[in-house]
């Protein structure tokens, strides 16, 4: 027997608006420095181009992956991996910011080197979750949105997603006005948003709770701070995060760009993405060792699991049946907590570690969503 627990009481919106996957967009890429994830990403992309991405759920606009001096390794390895997996004719490398800026379409770029992979793109996260539910029935990161006009959306929709691994900043364009997913999701409702976010180490929200396995003691964990009552799950974020994202937007859309009016506009709303991180950003797909194979855990998405939705189900089943592919056996195995262990991730993040959300919020007034 399978039981599905859902905190939502709204039948029309099958899950709460503050959940990570109820959002306008998620990057879909095979651009990984780790060859195993790159291969799995390529496998997922093939399905995104079919039924999974139909009805305007998937947009293959390309991805510009960039980095600064000193952070070239992740970008270089990712480039080598995708060139092995995809046609090199659709992937172009750049050795300086000027060449990269010319190719992005915004006349601006963040980073001193990188490449554009035309085989990657983005998917409408909410529309995909609705599609997935229909098939079944029949750590905090800063995100902010700027509303754009239908004309600007038409221009932006032709541009690649941009992701800089040195500062974690990225932006995802809106869909073309004539290719909105149907039915309209909670986020769109006929409006167009440029999404700007930072895939960094994020914020902690330390919370003390009773240890479920030993009620006589307490443990401290980081729990999501959410706003389930807002229709979009919007909530204030640290002012420094808004400032950094504004600086990034001004970099990739400079005054010389025909889209230069966009960075001057106010943020329409902001929210926090809640990650289930692991120290290496590898997932945790394993039986809990203390429950004699009666409890299987599938978690640890670490902010990069959504793109694998078309293939992750069968991988979980493989792990349940103890038939996991050898290249993933160690990556997805149960790992005991190690005191003092560094959370390095997979090399795609940057910035300070261990920031406390409540402390960062006190450093500057953060605006509420006006939606």
mmCIF file of C-alpha atoms in Angstrom:
data_model
loop_
_atom_site.group_PDB
_atom_site.id
_atom_site.type_symbol
_atom_site.label_atom_id
_atom_site.label_comp_id
_atom_site.label_asym_id
_atom_site.label_seq_id
_atom_site.Cartn_x
_atom_site.Cartn_y
_atom_site.Cartn_z
ATOM 1 C CA UNK A 1 0.000 0.000 0.000
ATOM 2 C CA UNK A 2 1.222 3.504 -0.863
ATOM 3 C CA UNK A 3 0.051 6.528 1.138
ATOM 4 C CA UNK A 4 0.559 10.055 -0.192
ATOM 5 C CA UNK A 5 0.627 12.813 2.407
ATOM 6 C CA UNK A 6 -0.095 16.353 1.218
ATOM 7 C CA UNK A 7 -0.229 19.438 3.438
ATOM 8 C CA UNK A 8 -2.517 21.251 0.992
ATOM 9 C CA UNK A 9 -6.247 21.516 1.613
ATOM 10 C CA UNK A 10 -6.884 23.206 -1.732
ATOM 11 C CA UNK A 11 -8.225 20.731 -4.259
ATOM 12 C CA UNK A 12 -7.665 23.021 -7.236
ATOM 13 C CA UNK A 13 -3.997 23.547 -6.323
ATOM 14 C CA UNK A 14 -2.848 20.032 -5.528
ATOM 15 C CA UNK A 15 0.058 21.215 -3.406
ATOM 16 C CA UNK A 16 0.930 24.337 -1.459
ATOM 17 C CA UNK A 17 2.099 27.419 -3.333
ATOM 18 C CA UNK A 18 5.165 27.770 -1.113
ATOM 19 C CA UNK A 19 6.584 24.429 -2.223
ATOM 20 C CA UNK A 20 9.815 24.516 -4.202
ATOM 21 C CA UNK A 21 8.418 22.905 -7.346
ATOM 22 C CA UNK A 22 5.338 25.159 -7.596
ATOM 23 C CA UNK A 23 7.166 27.828 -9.528
ATOM 24 C CA UNK A 24 7.463 29.380 -12.967
ATOM 25 C CA UNK A 25 10.565 27.529 -14.099
ATOM 26 C CA UNK A 26 13.468 25.186 -13.480
ATOM 27 C CA UNK A 27 16.670 24.765 -15.503
ATOM 28 C CA UNK A 28 16.911 21.522 -17.475
ATOM 29 C CA UNK A 29 20.514 20.669 -18.321
ATOM 30 C CA UNK A 30 23.007 17.896 -18.814
ATOM 31 C CA UNK A 31 25.738 20.415 -18.025
ATOM 32 C CA UNK A 32 27.403 18.733 -15.048
ATOM 33 C CA UNK A 33 31.062 18.419 -14.126
ATOM 34 C CA UNK A 34 30.207 14.943 -12.825
ATOM 35 C CA UNK A 35 30.010 12.588 -15.818
ATOM 36 C CA UNK A 36 27.392 10.339 -14.181
ATOM 37 C CA UNK A 37 24.916 13.174 -13.607
ATOM 38 C CA UNK A 38 25.683 14.601 -17.054
ATOM 39 C CA UNK A 39 24.748 11.277 -18.636
ATOM 40 C CA UNK A 40 21.578 11.016 -16.536
ATOM 41 C CA UNK A 41 20.683 14.599 -17.445
ATOM 42 C CA UNK A 42 21.078 13.794 -21.137
ATOM 43 C CA UNK A 43 18.796 10.781 -20.674
ATOM 44 C CA UNK A 44 16.174 13.011 -19.022
ATOM 45 C CA UNK A 45 16.431 15.649 -21.761
ATOM 46 C CA UNK A 46 15.438 13.102 -24.388
ATOM 47 C CA UNK A 47 12.177 12.580 -22.493
ATOM 48 C CA UNK A 48 11.672 16.312 -21.926
ATOM 49 C CA UNK A 49 11.644 16.693 -25.714
ATOM 50 C CA UNK A 50 8.697 14.285 -25.886
ATOM 51 C CA UNK A 51 5.569 13.826 -23.781
ATOM 52 C CA UNK A 52 7.122 15.244 -20.609
ATOM 53 C CA UNK A 53 7.760 18.615 -22.229
ATOM 54 C CA UNK A 54 4.679 18.732 -24.458
ATOM 55 C CA UNK A 55 1.974 21.417 -24.199
ATOM 56 C CA UNK A 56 4.660 24.084 -23.687
ATOM 57 C CA UNK A 57 6.067 22.574 -20.491
ATOM 58 C CA UNK A 58 9.632 22.485 -21.855
ATOM 59 C CA UNK A 59 11.498 25.233 -23.727
ATOM 60 C CA UNK A 60 14.896 24.383 -25.211
ATOM 61 C CA UNK A 61 16.314 27.910 -25.392
ATOM 62 C CA UNK A 62 19.891 26.916 -24.574
ATOM 63 C CA UNK A 63 22.031 27.500 -21.498
ATOM 64 C CA UNK A 64 24.983 29.842 -21.026
ATOM 65 C CA UNK A 65 27.162 28.327 -18.284
ATOM 66 C CA UNK A 66 29.901 30.700 -17.133
ATOM 67 C CA UNK A 67 32.477 31.274 -14.426
ATOM 68 C CA UNK A 68 35.172 33.622 -13.226
ATOM 69 C CA UNK A 69 38.921 33.107 -13.083
ATOM 70 C CA UNK A 70 39.571 30.468 -10.440
ATOM 71 C CA UNK A 71 36.255 28.684 -10.981
ATOM 72 C CA UNK A 72 36.913 27.336 -14.451
ATOM 73 C CA UNK A 73 37.078 23.675 -13.440
ATOM 74 C CA UNK A 74 33.328 23.093 -13.110
ATOM 75 C CA UNK A 75 32.591 24.890 -16.384
ATOM 76 C CA UNK A 76 35.415 23.176 -18.276
ATOM 77 C CA UNK A 77 34.455 19.685 -17.107
ATOM 78 C CA UNK A 78 30.795 20.344 -17.880
ATOM 79 C CA UNK A 79 31.748 21.467 -21.379
ATOM 80 C CA UNK A 80 33.805 18.331 -21.959
ATOM 81 C CA UNK A 81 30.968 16.106 -20.751
ATOM 82 C CA UNK A 82 28.218 17.637 -22.885
ATOM 83 C CA UNK A 83 30.461 17.662 -25.951
ATOM 84 C CA UNK A 84 30.822 13.907 -25.463
ATOM 85 C CA UNK A 85 27.070 13.385 -25.010
ATOM 86 C CA UNK A 86 25.653 15.850 -27.541
ATOM 87 C CA UNK A 87 26.528 17.192 -30.970
ATOM 88 C CA UNK A 88 29.436 19.614 -30.623
ATOM 89 C CA UNK A 89 27.872 21.715 -33.390
ATOM 90 C CA UNK A 90 25.269 22.975 -30.912
ATOM 91 C CA UNK A 91 27.805 23.921 -28.222
ATOM 92 C CA UNK A 92 30.033 26.996 -28.467
ATOM 93 C CA UNK A 93 32.775 27.988 -26.021
ATOM 94 C CA UNK A 94 33.926 31.533 -25.199
ATOM 95 C CA UNK A 95 37.253 32.594 -23.714
ATOM 96 C CA UNK A 96 36.280 36.144 -22.724
ATOM 97 C CA UNK A 97 33.313 38.102 -21.414
ATOM 98 C CA UNK A 98 32.926 40.244 -24.539
ATOM 99 C CA UNK A 99 32.379 37.273 -26.863
ATOM 100 C CA UNK A 100 29.993 35.653 -24.412
ATOM 101 C CA UNK A 101 27.979 38.865 -23.969
ATOM 102 C CA UNK A 102 27.589 39.175 -27.717
ATOM 103 C CA UNK A 103 26.147 35.660 -27.925
ATOM 104 C CA UNK A 104 23.659 35.850 -25.035
ATOM 105 C CA UNK A 105 21.313 38.257 -26.805
ATOM 106 C CA UNK A 106 21.122 40.677 -23.864
ATOM 107 C CA UNK A 107 24.455 42.381 -24.703
ATOM 108 C CA UNK A 108 25.685 41.408 -21.252
ATOM 109 C CA UNK A 109 27.054 38.342 -19.494
ATOM 110 C CA UNK A 110 28.414 37.442 -16.077
ATOM 111 C CA UNK A 111 31.743 35.631 -16.083
ATOM 112 C CA UNK A 112 35.114 35.670 -17.833
ATOM 113 C CA UNK A 113 34.681 32.361 -19.671
ATOM 114 C CA UNK A 114 31.990 29.841 -20.489
ATOM 115 C CA UNK A 115 29.935 28.272 -23.228
ATOM 116 C CA UNK A 116 26.412 28.109 -24.655
ATOM 117 C CA UNK A 117 24.780 24.705 -25.018
ATOM 118 C CA UNK A 118 21.753 24.867 -27.325
ATOM 119 C CA UNK A 119 20.622 21.427 -26.104
ATOM 120 C CA UNK A 120 19.635 22.690 -22.641
ATOM 121 C CA UNK A 121 16.749 24.891 -21.553
ATOM 122 C CA UNK A 122 14.065 25.181 -18.915
ATOM 123 C CA UNK A 123 10.744 23.652 -17.886
ATOM 124 C CA UNK A 124 7.614 25.100 -16.315
ATOM 125 C CA UNK A 125 7.817 23.556 -12.851
ATOM 126 C CA UNK A 126 4.190 23.943 -11.830
ATOM 127 C CA UNK A 127 2.830 22.679 -15.159
ATOM 128 C CA UNK A 128 5.120 19.654 -14.898
ATOM 129 C CA UNK A 129 3.903 18.817 -11.400
ATOM 130 C CA UNK A 130 0.307 19.025 -12.626
ATOM 131 C CA UNK A 131 1.175 16.718 -15.521
ATOM 132 C CA UNK A 132 2.880 14.267 -13.168
ATOM 133 C CA UNK A 133 -0.059 14.249 -10.765
ATOM 134 C CA UNK A 134 -2.453 13.616 -13.646
ATOM 135 C CA UNK A 135 -0.399 10.567 -14.609
ATOM 136 C CA UNK A 136 -0.571 9.265 -11.048
ATOM 137 C CA UNK A 137 -4.307 9.903 -10.575
ATOM 138 C CA UNK A 138 -5.444 8.673 -13.966
ATOM 139 C CA UNK A 139 18.145 24.826 2.787
ATOM 140 C CA UNK A 140 16.584 28.176 1.403
ATOM 141 C CA UNK A 141 17.750 30.003 -1.729
ATOM 142 C CA UNK A 142 16.699 33.521 -2.746
ATOM 143 C CA UNK A 143 14.468 34.054 -5.783
ATOM 144 C CA UNK A 144 12.843 37.215 -7.140
ATOM 145 C CA UNK A 145 10.684 38.064 -10.132
ATOM 146 C CA UNK A 146 10.333 41.105 -12.393
ATOM 147 C CA UNK A 147 7.238 41.504 -14.548
ATOM 148 C CA UNK A 148 7.882 42.074 -18.261
ATOM 149 C CA UNK A 149 5.624 43.066 -21.139
ATOM 150 C CA UNK A 150 4.396 40.566 -23.755
ATOM 151 C CA UNK A 151 6.807 42.159 -26.249
ATOM 152 C CA UNK A 152 9.753 41.790 -23.890
ATOM 153 C CA UNK A 153 8.671 38.232 -23.130
ATOM 154 C CA UNK A 154 8.729 37.449 -26.852
ATOM 155 C CA UNK A 155 12.326 38.717 -27.063
ATOM 156 C CA UNK A 156 13.533 37.141 -23.820
ATOM 157 C CA UNK A 157 11.991 33.764 -24.666
ATOM 158 C CA UNK A 158 14.475 33.346 -27.514
ATOM 159 C CA UNK A 159 17.498 33.840 -25.250
ATOM 160 C CA UNK A 160 19.434 31.148 -23.380
ATOM 161 C CA UNK A 161 19.224 30.624 -19.656
ATOM 162 C CA UNK A 162 22.298 32.118 -17.966
ATOM 163 C CA UNK A 163 24.022 30.484 -14.961
ATOM 164 C CA UNK A 164 27.270 31.671 -13.388
ATOM 165 C CA UNK A 165 28.842 29.064 -11.104
ATOM 166 C CA UNK A 166 31.200 31.588 -9.483
ATOM 167 C CA UNK A 167 28.448 33.613 -7.810
ATOM 168 C CA UNK A 168 25.518 31.205 -8.214
ATOM 169 C CA UNK A 169 23.431 33.785 -10.058
ATOM 170 C CA UNK A 170 21.105 32.749 -12.863
ATOM 171 C CA UNK A 171 18.110 33.981 -14.788
ATOM 172 C CA UNK A 172 15.403 32.095 -16.653
ATOM 173 C CA UNK A 173 13.398 33.849 -19.384
ATOM 174 C CA UNK A 174 9.599 33.706 -19.613
ATOM 175 C CA UNK A 175 7.844 31.549 -22.219
ATOM 176 C CA UNK A 176 6.768 33.025 -25.572
ATOM 177 C CA UNK A 177 3.365 34.757 -25.285
ATOM 178 C CA UNK A 178 1.839 32.214 -27.666
ATOM 179 C CA UNK A 179 3.181 29.197 -25.773
ATOM 180 C CA UNK A 180 1.849 29.487 -22.252
ATOM 181 C CA UNK A 181 1.111 26.174 -20.508
ATOM 182 C CA UNK A 182 -2.555 25.336 -20.175
ATOM 183 C CA UNK A 183 -4.267 25.551 -17.820
ATOM 184 C CA UNK A 184 -2.615 28.672 -16.436
ATOM 185 C CA UNK A 185 -0.676 28.034 -13.248
ATOM 186 C CA UNK A 186 -0.778 29.908 -9.980
ATOM 187 C CA UNK A 187 2.254 31.958 -10.999
ATOM 188 C CA UNK A 188 1.476 33.041 -14.549
ATOM 189 C CA UNK A 189 -2.230 33.913 -14.852
ATOM 190 C CA UNK A 190 -1.528 35.790 -18.070
ATOM 191 C CA UNK A 191 1.485 37.682 -16.731
ATOM 192 C CA UNK A 192 5.117 37.285 -17.756
ATOM 193 C CA UNK A 193 8.014 37.205 -15.307
ATOM 194 C CA UNK A 194 11.772 37.214 -15.646
ATOM 195 C CA UNK A 195 13.088 35.010 -12.863
ATOM 196 C CA UNK A 196 16.385 35.857 -11.146
ATOM 197 C CA UNK A 197 17.846 33.602 -8.459
ATOM 198 C CA UNK A 198 21.029 32.592 -6.692
ATOM 199 C CA UNK A 199 22.089 28.937 -6.480
ATOM 200 C CA UNK A 200 24.514 29.472 -3.592
ATOM 201 C CA UNK A 201 24.969 27.876 -0.168
ATOM 202 C CA UNK A 202 21.870 29.657 1.084
ATOM 203 C CA UNK A 203 20.526 30.298 4.565
ATOM 204 C CA UNK A 204 19.959 28.143 7.623
ATOM 205 C CA UNK A 205 16.902 28.354 9.853
ATOM 206 C CA UNK A 206 18.012 26.509 13.045
ATOM 207 C CA UNK A 207 15.051 24.994 14.879
ATOM 208 C CA UNK A 208 15.111 22.820 17.993
ATOM 209 C CA UNK A 209 12.780 19.807 17.993
ATOM 210 C CA UNK A 210 12.399 16.552 19.896
ATOM 211 C CA UNK A 211 14.480 13.750 18.477
ATOM 212 C CA UNK A 212 11.916 11.401 16.818
ATOM 213 C CA UNK A 213 14.100 8.411 17.695
ATOM 214 C CA UNK A 214 14.747 9.473 21.298
ATOM 215 C CA UNK A 215 12.072 11.780 22.708
ATOM 216 C CA UNK A 216 14.126 12.425 25.846
ATOM 217 C CA UNK A 217 16.573 14.581 23.909
ATOM 218 C CA UNK A 218 16.356 17.551 21.569
ATOM 219 C CA UNK A 219 18.114 18.086 18.271
ATOM 220 C CA UNK A 220 18.627 21.212 16.175
ATOM 221 C CA UNK A 221 17.822 21.071 12.482
ATOM 222 C CA UNK A 222 17.211 23.634 9.743
ATOM 223 C CA UNK A 223 13.511 23.822 8.860
ATOM 224 C CA UNK A 224 11.993 25.797 5.968
ATOM 225 C CA UNK A 225 10.479 29.163 6.795
ATOM 226 C CA UNK A 226 7.418 29.322 4.568
ATOM 227 C CA UNK A 227 4.399 31.469 3.772
ATOM 228 C CA UNK A 228 1.661 28.989 2.803
ATOM 229 C CA UNK A 229 -1.134 31.574 3.024
ATOM 230 C CA UNK A 230 0.181 33.662 0.118
ATOM 231 C CA UNK A 231 -1.214 32.500 -3.269
ATOM 232 C CA UNK A 232 2.307 32.429 -4.713
ATOM 233 C CA UNK A 233 4.133 31.383 -1.570
ATOM 234 C CA UNK A 234 5.844 34.783 -1.701
ATOM 235 C CA UNK A 235 7.798 36.053 1.282
ATOM 236 C CA UNK A 236 10.435 38.678 2.114
ATOM 237 C CA UNK A 237 14.079 37.777 1.556
ATOM 238 C CA UNK A 238 17.284 39.405 2.868
ATOM 239 C CA UNK A 239 17.927 42.834 1.374
ATOM 240 C CA UNK A 240 21.497 41.869 0.509
ATOM 241 C CA UNK A 241 20.156 39.059 -1.681
ATOM 242 C CA UNK A 242 17.908 41.513 -3.521
ATOM 243 C CA UNK A 243 20.844 43.902 -3.964
ATOM 244 C CA UNK A 244 23.081 41.146 -5.331
ATOM 245 C CA UNK A 245 20.425 39.987 -7.774
ATOM 246 C CA UNK A 246 19.861 43.563 -8.921
ATOM 247 C CA UNK A 247 23.597 43.972 -9.560
ATOM 248 C CA UNK A 248 23.591 40.720 -11.521
ATOM 249 C CA UNK A 249 20.624 41.841 -13.615
ATOM 250 C CA UNK A 250 22.371 45.129 -14.415
ATOM 251 C CA UNK A 251 25.430 43.141 -15.520
ATOM 252 C CA UNK A 252 23.671 40.821 -17.934
ATOM 253 C CA UNK A 253 21.276 43.504 -19.228
ATOM 254 C CA UNK A 254 23.483 46.622 -19.512
ATOM 255 C CA UNK A 255 22.262 50.120 -20.523
ATOM 256 C CA UNK A 256 23.225 49.384 -24.145
ATOM 257 C CA UNK A 257 20.729 46.500 -24.341
ATOM 258 C CA UNK A 258 17.319 47.029 -25.972
ATOM 259 C CA UNK A 259 15.957 45.397 -22.803
ATOM 260 C CA UNK A 260 17.644 47.949 -20.516
ATOM 261 C CA UNK A 261 14.348 49.097 -18.983
ATOM 262 C CA UNK A 262 13.878 45.753 -17.226
ATOM 263 C CA UNK A 263 16.610 46.046 -14.509
ATOM 264 C CA UNK A 264 15.146 49.382 -13.400
ATOM 265 C CA UNK A 265 11.795 47.899 -12.447
ATOM 266 C CA UNK A 266 10.838 46.861 -8.915
ATOM 267 C CA UNK A 267 10.708 43.229 -7.931
ATOM 268 C CA UNK A 268 7.144 41.966 -8.192
ATOM 269 C CA UNK A 269 7.567 39.302 -5.547
ATOM 270 C CA UNK A 270 10.234 37.207 -3.896
ATOM 271 C CA UNK A 271 10.433 33.813 -2.247
ATOM 272 C CA UNK A 272 12.838 31.279 -0.795
ATOM 273 C CA UNK A 273 13.527 27.914 -2.401
ATOM 274 C CA UNK A 274 13.924 25.204 0.227
ATOM 275 C CA UNK A 275 16.613 22.643 -0.541
ATOM 276 C CA UNK A 276 17.186 19.258 1.056
ATOM 277 C CA UNK A 277 20.975 19.460 0.853
ATOM 278 C CA UNK A 278 23.607 16.776 1.283
ATOM 279 C CA UNK A 279 27.327 17.533 1.805
ATOM 280 C CA UNK A 280 28.239 16.495 -1.761
ATOM 281 C CA UNK A 281 24.923 17.381 -3.481
ATOM 282 C CA UNK A 282 24.435 13.677 -4.233
ATOM 283 C CA UNK A 283 20.948 12.343 -3.571
ATOM 284 C CA UNK A 284 20.039 9.938 -0.791
ATOM 285 C CA UNK A 285 18.195 6.927 -2.241
ATOM 286 C CA UNK A 286 18.653 4.204 0.318
ATOM 287 C CA UNK A 287 17.139 1.988 2.981
ATOM 288 C CA UNK A 288 17.521 3.416 6.483
ATOM 289 C CA UNK A 289 20.034 1.089 8.191
ATOM 290 C CA UNK A 290 18.156 1.158 11.519
ATOM 291 C CA UNK A 291 14.857 -0.204 10.177
ATOM 292 C CA UNK A 292 15.787 -3.564 8.646
ATOM 293 C CA UNK A 293 14.816 -2.583 5.088
ATOM 294 C CA UNK A 294 11.311 -1.484 6.095
ATOM 295 C CA UNK A 295 11.976 2.231 5.534
ATOM 296 C CA UNK A 296 13.304 3.540 2.213
ATOM 297 C CA UNK A 297 14.366 7.177 1.973
ATOM 298 C CA UNK A 298 14.377 9.166 -1.271
ATOM 299 C CA UNK A 299 15.545 12.710 -0.576
ATOM 300 C CA UNK A 300 18.562 15.023 -0.783
ATOM 301 C CA UNK A 301 17.654 16.692 -4.081
ATOM 302 C CA UNK A 302 20.154 19.447 -3.216
ATOM 303 C CA UNK A 303 18.515 21.924 -5.563
ATOM 304 C CA UNK A 304 19.195 20.009 -8.765
ATOM 305 C CA UNK A 305 16.711 17.140 -8.803
ATOM 306 C CA UNK A 306 13.768 18.568 -10.757
ATOM 307 C CA UNK A 307 15.305 18.211 -14.208
ATOM 308 C CA UNK A 308 15.543 14.456 -13.647
ATOM 309 C CA UNK A 309 11.793 14.029 -13.033
ATOM 310 C CA UNK A 310 11.297 11.951 -16.223
ATOM 311 C CA UNK A 311 13.889 9.361 -15.132
ATOM 312 C CA UNK A 312 14.261 9.560 -11.353
ATOM 313 C CA UNK A 313 11.278 7.297 -10.622
ATOM 314 C CA UNK A 314 12.833 4.274 -12.266
ATOM 315 C CA UNK A 315 16.170 5.011 -10.577
ATOM 316 C CA UNK A 316 14.439 4.999 -7.187
ATOM 317 C CA UNK A 317 12.816 1.667 -8.034
ATOM 318 C CA UNK A 318 16.238 0.299 -9.019
ATOM 319 C CA UNK A 319 17.568 1.313 -5.597
ATOM 320 C CA UNK A 320 14.547 -0.218 -3.865
ATOM 321 C CA UNK A 321 15.254 -3.494 -5.649
ATOM 322 C CA UNK A 322 18.975 -3.106 -4.900
ATOM 323 C CA UNK A 323 19.751 -2.942 -8.613
ATOM 324 C CA UNK A 324 21.273 0.543 -8.639
ATOM 325 C CA UNK A 325 23.716 1.269 -11.459
ATOM 326 C CA UNK A 326 27.285 0.922 -10.267
ATOM 327 C CA UNK A 327 28.167 4.547 -11.084
ATOM 328 C CA UNK A 328 25.497 5.722 -8.628
ATOM 329 C CA UNK A 329 25.776 3.055 -5.902
ATOM 330 C CA UNK A 330 28.182 5.009 -3.713
ATOM 331 C CA UNK A 331 26.752 8.430 -4.619
ATOM 332 C CA UNK A 332 23.236 7.580 -3.445
ATOM 333 C CA UNK A 333 24.130 5.314 -0.502
ATOM 334 C CA UNK A 334 23.276 6.015 3.142
ATOM 335 C CA UNK A 335 25.860 8.265 4.765
ATOM 336 C CA UNK A 336 26.232 8.796 8.494
ATOM 337 C CA UNK A 337 26.673 12.328 9.782
ATOM 338 C CA UNK A 338 30.302 13.287 10.273
ATOM 339 C CA UNK A 339 31.033 16.054 12.790
ATOM 340 C CA UNK A 340 32.810 18.971 11.176
ATOM 341 C CA UNK A 341 32.129 17.664 7.689
ATOM 342 C CA UNK A 342 32.394 20.376 5.052
ATOM 343 C CA UNK A 343 29.415 20.889 2.776
ATOM 344 C CA UNK A 344 31.278 21.525 -0.445
ATOM 345 C CA UNK A 345 28.449 20.575 -2.791
ATOM 346 C CA UNK A 346 29.253 19.625 -6.370
ATOM 347 C CA UNK A 347 31.242 22.726 -7.318
ATOM 348 C CA UNK A 348 28.320 24.670 -8.779
ATOM 349 C CA UNK A 349 27.760 26.942 -5.762
ATOM 350 C CA UNK A 350 29.621 29.770 -4.086
ATOM 351 C CA UNK A 351 29.339 32.474 -1.457
ATOM 352 C CA UNK A 352 29.451 32.391 2.353
ATOM 353 C CA UNK A 353 28.344 29.272 4.204
ATOM 354 C CA UNK A 354 26.370 29.025 7.422
ATOM 355 C CA UNK A 355 24.354 32.243 7.066
ATOM 356 C CA UNK A 356 21.399 32.360 9.487
ATOM 357 C CA UNK A 357 18.210 33.580 7.817
ATOM 358 C CA UNK A 358 16.885 35.547 10.801
ATOM 359 C CA UNK A 359 20.208 37.357 11.213
ATOM 360 C CA UNK A 360 20.426 38.245 7.524
ATOM 361 C CA UNK A 361 16.849 39.567 7.566
ATOM 362 C CA UNK A 362 17.769 41.971 10.379
ATOM 363 C CA UNK A 363 20.605 43.516 8.366
ATOM 364 C CA UNK A 364 18.258 45.345 6.026
ATOM 365 C CA UNK A 365 14.563 45.820 5.503
ATOM 366 C CA UNK A 366 13.303 43.382 2.901
ATOM 367 C CA UNK A 367 10.233 44.240 0.886
ATOM 368 C CA UNK A 368 7.000 42.295 0.967
ATOM 369 C CA UNK A 369 5.465 41.055 -2.252
ATOM 370 C CA UNK A 370 2.985 43.548 -3.636
ATOM 371 C CA UNK A 371 1.022 40.876 -5.484
#
